Short mmCIF file of C-alpha atoms in Angstrom, two decimals:
data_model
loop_
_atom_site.label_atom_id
_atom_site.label_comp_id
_atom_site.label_asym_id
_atom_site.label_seq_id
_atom_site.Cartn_x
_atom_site.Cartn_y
_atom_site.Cartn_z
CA UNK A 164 -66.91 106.26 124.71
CA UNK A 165 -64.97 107.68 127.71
CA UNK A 166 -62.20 110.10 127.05
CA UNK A 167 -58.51 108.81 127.93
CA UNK A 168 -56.78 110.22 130.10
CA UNK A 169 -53.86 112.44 128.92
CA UNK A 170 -50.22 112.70 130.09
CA UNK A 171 -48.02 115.32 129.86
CA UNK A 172 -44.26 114.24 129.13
CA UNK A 173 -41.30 116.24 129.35
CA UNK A 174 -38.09 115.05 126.96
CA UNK A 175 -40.27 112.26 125.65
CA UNK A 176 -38.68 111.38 122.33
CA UNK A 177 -35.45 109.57 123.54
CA UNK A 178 -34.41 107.43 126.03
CA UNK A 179 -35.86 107.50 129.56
CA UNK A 180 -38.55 109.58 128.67
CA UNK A 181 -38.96 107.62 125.12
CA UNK A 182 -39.99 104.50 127.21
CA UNK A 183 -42.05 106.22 130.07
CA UNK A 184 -44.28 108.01 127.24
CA UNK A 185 -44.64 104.79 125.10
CA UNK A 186 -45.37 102.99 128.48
CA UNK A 187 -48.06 105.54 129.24
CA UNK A 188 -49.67 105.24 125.79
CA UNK A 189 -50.16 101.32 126.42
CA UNK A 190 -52.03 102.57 129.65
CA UNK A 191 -54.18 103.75 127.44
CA UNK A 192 -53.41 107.85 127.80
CA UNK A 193 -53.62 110.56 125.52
CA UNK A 194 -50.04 111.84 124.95
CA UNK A 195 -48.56 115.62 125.04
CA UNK A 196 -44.48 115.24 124.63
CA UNK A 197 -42.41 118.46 124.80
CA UNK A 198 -39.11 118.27 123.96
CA UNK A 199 -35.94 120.06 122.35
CA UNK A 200 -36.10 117.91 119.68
CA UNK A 201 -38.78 117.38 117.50
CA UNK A 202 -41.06 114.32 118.44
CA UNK A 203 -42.99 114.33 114.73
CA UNK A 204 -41.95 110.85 114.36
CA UNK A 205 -42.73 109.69 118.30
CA UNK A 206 -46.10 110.83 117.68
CA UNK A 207 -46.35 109.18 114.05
CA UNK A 208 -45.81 106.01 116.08
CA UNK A 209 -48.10 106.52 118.52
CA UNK A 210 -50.70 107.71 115.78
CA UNK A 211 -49.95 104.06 114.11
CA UNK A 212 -51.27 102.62 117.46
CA UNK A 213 -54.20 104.52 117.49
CA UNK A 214 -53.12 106.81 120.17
CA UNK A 215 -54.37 110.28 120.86
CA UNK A 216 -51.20 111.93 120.57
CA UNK A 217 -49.26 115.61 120.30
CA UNK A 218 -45.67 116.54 120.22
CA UNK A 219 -44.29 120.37 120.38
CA UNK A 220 -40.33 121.36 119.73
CA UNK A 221 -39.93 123.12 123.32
CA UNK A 222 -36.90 124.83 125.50
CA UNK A 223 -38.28 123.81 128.66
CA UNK A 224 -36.38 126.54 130.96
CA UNK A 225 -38.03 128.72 128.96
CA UNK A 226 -41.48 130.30 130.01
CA UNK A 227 -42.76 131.70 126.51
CA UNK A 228 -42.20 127.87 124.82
CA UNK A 229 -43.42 126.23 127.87
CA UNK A 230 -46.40 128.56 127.65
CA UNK A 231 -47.02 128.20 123.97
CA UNK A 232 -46.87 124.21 124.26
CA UNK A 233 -49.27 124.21 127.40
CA UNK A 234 -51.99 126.09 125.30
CA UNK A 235 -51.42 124.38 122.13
CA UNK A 236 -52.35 121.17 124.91
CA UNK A 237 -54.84 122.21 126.16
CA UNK A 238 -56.06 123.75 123.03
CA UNK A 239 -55.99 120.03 121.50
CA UNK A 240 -57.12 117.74 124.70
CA UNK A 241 -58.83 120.75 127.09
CA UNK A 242 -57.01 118.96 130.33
CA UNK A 243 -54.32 117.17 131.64
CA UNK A 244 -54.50 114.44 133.88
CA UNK A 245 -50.95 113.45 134.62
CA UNK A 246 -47.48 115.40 134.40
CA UNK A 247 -44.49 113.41 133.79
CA UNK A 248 -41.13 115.63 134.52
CA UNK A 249 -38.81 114.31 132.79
CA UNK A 250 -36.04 115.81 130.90
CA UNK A 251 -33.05 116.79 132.26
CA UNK A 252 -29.38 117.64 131.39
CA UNK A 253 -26.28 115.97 133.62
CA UNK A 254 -23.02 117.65 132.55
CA UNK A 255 -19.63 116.65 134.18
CA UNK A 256 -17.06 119.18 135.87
CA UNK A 257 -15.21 119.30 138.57
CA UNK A 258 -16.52 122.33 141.20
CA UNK A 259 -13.44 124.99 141.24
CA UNK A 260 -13.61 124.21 137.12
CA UNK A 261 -17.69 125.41 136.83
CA UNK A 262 -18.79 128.54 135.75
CA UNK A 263 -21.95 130.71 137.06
CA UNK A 264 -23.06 129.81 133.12
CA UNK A 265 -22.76 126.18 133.53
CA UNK A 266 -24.17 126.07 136.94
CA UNK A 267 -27.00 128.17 135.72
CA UNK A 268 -27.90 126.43 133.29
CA UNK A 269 -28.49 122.79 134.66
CA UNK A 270 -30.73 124.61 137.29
CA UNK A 271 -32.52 126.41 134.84
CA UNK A 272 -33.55 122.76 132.42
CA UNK A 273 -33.53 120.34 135.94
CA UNK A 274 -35.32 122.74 138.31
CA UNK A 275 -36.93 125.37 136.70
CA UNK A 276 -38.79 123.55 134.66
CA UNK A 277 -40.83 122.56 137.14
CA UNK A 278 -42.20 125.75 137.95
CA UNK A 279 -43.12 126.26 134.45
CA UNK A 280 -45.24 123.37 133.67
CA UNK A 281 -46.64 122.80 137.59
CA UNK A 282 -47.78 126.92 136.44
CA UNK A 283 -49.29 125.86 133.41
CA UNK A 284 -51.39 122.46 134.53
CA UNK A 285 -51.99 122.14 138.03
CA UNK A 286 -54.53 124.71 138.19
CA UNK A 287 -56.80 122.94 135.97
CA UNK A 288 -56.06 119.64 138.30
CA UNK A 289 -57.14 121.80 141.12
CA UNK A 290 -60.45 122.33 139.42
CA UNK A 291 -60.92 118.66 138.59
CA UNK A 292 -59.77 117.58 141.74
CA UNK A 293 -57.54 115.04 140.46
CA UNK A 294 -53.97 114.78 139.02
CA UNK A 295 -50.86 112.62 138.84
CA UNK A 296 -47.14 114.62 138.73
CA UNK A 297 -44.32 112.51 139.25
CA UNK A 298 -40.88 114.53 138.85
CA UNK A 299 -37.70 112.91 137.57
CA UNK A 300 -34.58 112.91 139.60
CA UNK A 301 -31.51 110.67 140.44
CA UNK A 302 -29.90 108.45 142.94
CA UNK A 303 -27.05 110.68 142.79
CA UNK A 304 -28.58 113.25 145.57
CA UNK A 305 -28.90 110.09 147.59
CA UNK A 306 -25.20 109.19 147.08
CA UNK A 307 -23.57 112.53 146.45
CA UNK A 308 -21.00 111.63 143.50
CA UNK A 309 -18.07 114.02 142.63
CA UNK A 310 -17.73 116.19 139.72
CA UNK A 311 -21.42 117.04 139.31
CA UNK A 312 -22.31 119.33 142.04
CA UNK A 313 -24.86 121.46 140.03
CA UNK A 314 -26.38 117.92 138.75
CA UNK A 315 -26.99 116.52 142.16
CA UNK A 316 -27.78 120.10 143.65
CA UNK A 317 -30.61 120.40 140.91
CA UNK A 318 -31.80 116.87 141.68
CA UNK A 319 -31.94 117.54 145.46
CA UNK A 320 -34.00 120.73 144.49
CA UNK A 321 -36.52 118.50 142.40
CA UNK A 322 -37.48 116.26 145.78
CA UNK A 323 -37.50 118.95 147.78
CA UNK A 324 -40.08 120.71 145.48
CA UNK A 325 -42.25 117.25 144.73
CA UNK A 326 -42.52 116.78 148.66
CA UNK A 327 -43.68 120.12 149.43
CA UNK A 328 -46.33 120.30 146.53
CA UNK A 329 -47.65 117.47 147.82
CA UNK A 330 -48.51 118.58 151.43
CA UNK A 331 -49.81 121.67 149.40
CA UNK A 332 -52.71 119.88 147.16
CA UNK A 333 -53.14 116.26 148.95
CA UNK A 334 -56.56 117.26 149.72
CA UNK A 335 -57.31 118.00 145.83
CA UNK A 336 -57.06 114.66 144.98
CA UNK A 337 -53.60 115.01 143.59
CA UNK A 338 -50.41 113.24 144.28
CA UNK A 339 -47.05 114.36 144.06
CA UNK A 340 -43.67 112.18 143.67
CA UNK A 341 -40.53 111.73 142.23
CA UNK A 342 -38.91 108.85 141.27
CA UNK A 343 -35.10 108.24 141.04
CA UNK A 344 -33.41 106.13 139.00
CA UNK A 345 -29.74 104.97 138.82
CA UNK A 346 -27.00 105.46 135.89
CA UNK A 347 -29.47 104.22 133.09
CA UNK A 348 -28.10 103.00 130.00
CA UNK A 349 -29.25 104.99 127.00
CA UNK A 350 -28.14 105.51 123.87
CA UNK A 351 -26.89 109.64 125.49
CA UNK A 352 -25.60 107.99 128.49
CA UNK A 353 -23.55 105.16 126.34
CA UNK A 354 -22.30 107.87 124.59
CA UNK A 355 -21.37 110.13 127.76
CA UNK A 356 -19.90 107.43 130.10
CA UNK A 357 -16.25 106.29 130.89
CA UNK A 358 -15.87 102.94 129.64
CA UNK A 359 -16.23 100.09 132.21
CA UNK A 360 -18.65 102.38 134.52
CA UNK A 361 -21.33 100.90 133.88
CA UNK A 362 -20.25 97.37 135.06
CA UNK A 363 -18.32 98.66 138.01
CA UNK A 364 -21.47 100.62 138.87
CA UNK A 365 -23.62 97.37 138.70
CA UNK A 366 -20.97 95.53 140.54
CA UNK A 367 -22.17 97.99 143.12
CA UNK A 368 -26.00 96.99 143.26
CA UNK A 369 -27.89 93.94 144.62
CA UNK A 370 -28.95 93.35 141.54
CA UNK A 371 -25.94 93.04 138.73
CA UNK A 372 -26.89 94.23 135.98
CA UNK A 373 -27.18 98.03 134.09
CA UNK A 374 -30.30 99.90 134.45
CA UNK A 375 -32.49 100.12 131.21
CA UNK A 376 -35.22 102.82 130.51
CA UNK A 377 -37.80 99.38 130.66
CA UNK A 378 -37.17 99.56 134.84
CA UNK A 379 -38.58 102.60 135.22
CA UNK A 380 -41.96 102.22 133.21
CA UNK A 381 -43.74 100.04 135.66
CA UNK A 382 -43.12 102.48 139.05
CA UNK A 383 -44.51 105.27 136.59
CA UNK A 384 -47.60 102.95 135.60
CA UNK A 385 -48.31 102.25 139.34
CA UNK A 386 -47.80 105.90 140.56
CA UNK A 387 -50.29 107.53 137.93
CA UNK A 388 -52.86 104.95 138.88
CA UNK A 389 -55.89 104.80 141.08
CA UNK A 390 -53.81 102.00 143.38
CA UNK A 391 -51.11 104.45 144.15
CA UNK A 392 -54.07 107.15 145.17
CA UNK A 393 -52.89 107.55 149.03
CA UNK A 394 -49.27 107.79 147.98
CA UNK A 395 -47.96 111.58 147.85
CA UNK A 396 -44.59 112.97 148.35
CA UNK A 397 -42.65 109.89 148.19
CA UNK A 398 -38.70 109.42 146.47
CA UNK A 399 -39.06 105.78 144.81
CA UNK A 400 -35.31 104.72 144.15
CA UNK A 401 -35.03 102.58 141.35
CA UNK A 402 -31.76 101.80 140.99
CA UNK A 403 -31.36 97.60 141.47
CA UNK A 404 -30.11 98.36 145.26
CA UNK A 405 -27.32 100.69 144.54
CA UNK A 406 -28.72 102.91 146.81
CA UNK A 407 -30.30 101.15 149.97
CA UNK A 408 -32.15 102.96 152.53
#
């Protein structure tokens, strides 16, 4: 029997990335999550559905844990097809309030992290000559809201980075895009958000209603798939029209 293919999530175990990984396991991938916390009981699950799956604790800013989960990866599966980008902090201050530390540190989870893991797998895409990453970011670079500068800088820095890459490798048979969603409600962002917001946000939209983690599965599903082959360094806004271009 053919091999699956196998995806490579980053912050997998919760929310957003939660639903994108369990989405990608239906597709019928292999699944690598890394993630600060620990996905032991995302990958039980998975296990239960007869999944091919592996989950690693990982900081991923940092190189050595990055490192350590790419060849414990490839150690298990020997390749990876697809990279999903995923996790991501979005802390609230106002500019003349933020520190270096603070600034430093969104860039160094949001943006760095791509470095890291595009380092550790796209070589091996090279030498397959085929690969799906799709990078993470947010409607907020599109609408520039206040009191996250760093946030929206970082998420800026994530399309800029996805649209270059792909002019780099189109002709390896890999695609490169980022998708960005809206103020999604999950069970961090419930937690995090003024009361009301997310009702005066979808007030907002052309289509009413709060953003779940279940909008965003099918635009990953379609951009990891042979039908979205001759799409590279595109920004798909998924956001129910809050952001129309």
């Amino acid at each position: 029997m053919k091999e699956p293919r196998v995806a490579v999530v980053t912050g997998g175990v919760a929310g957003i990335g939660r639903a994108l990984t369990e989405r990608l396991a239906s597709d019928g991938f292999a699944i690598a999550v890394a993630d600060k916390s620990d996905p032991s009981s995302l990958v039980e699950a998975l296990h239960s559905q007869g999944v091919k799956a592996f989950g690693q604790i990982c900081d991923v800013s940092s190189p050595d844990d990055v490192r350590a989960f790419a060849e414990a990866t490839l150690g298990r599966f020997g390749h990876v097809d697809v990279l999903v980008m995923n996790a991501g902090i979005y802390p609230v201050s106002a500019f003349v309030d933020m520190t270096w530390a603070e600034w430093d540190r969104v860039f160094s989870i949001n943006v760095d992290q791509l470095f890291h893991f595009t380092k550790a797998f796209l070589p091996g895409m090279l030498d397959r000559k085929w690969g799906r990453i799709v990078c993470i970011s947010s409607t907020t670079f599109h609408a520039g809201v206040p009191m996250q500068s760093h946030y929206v800088a970082s998420k800026g820095a994530v399309i800029g980075f996805a649209r270059a890459l792909a002019a780099e490798v189109g002709e390896s048979g890999i695609t490169v895009n980022t998708i960005a969603p809206g103020l999604v409600r999950t069970e961090n962002t419930a937690a995090g958000t003024q009361s009301g917001l997310f009702d005066a946000l979808a007030a907002q939209q052309a289509i009413k209603r709060t953003e779940e983690p279940a909008d965003l599965v099918g635009p990953l599903s379609f951009l990891v798939s042979e039908d979205a082959a001759f799409i590279t360094g595109q920004t798909l806004i998924v956001d129910g029209g809050w952001v129309r271009t």
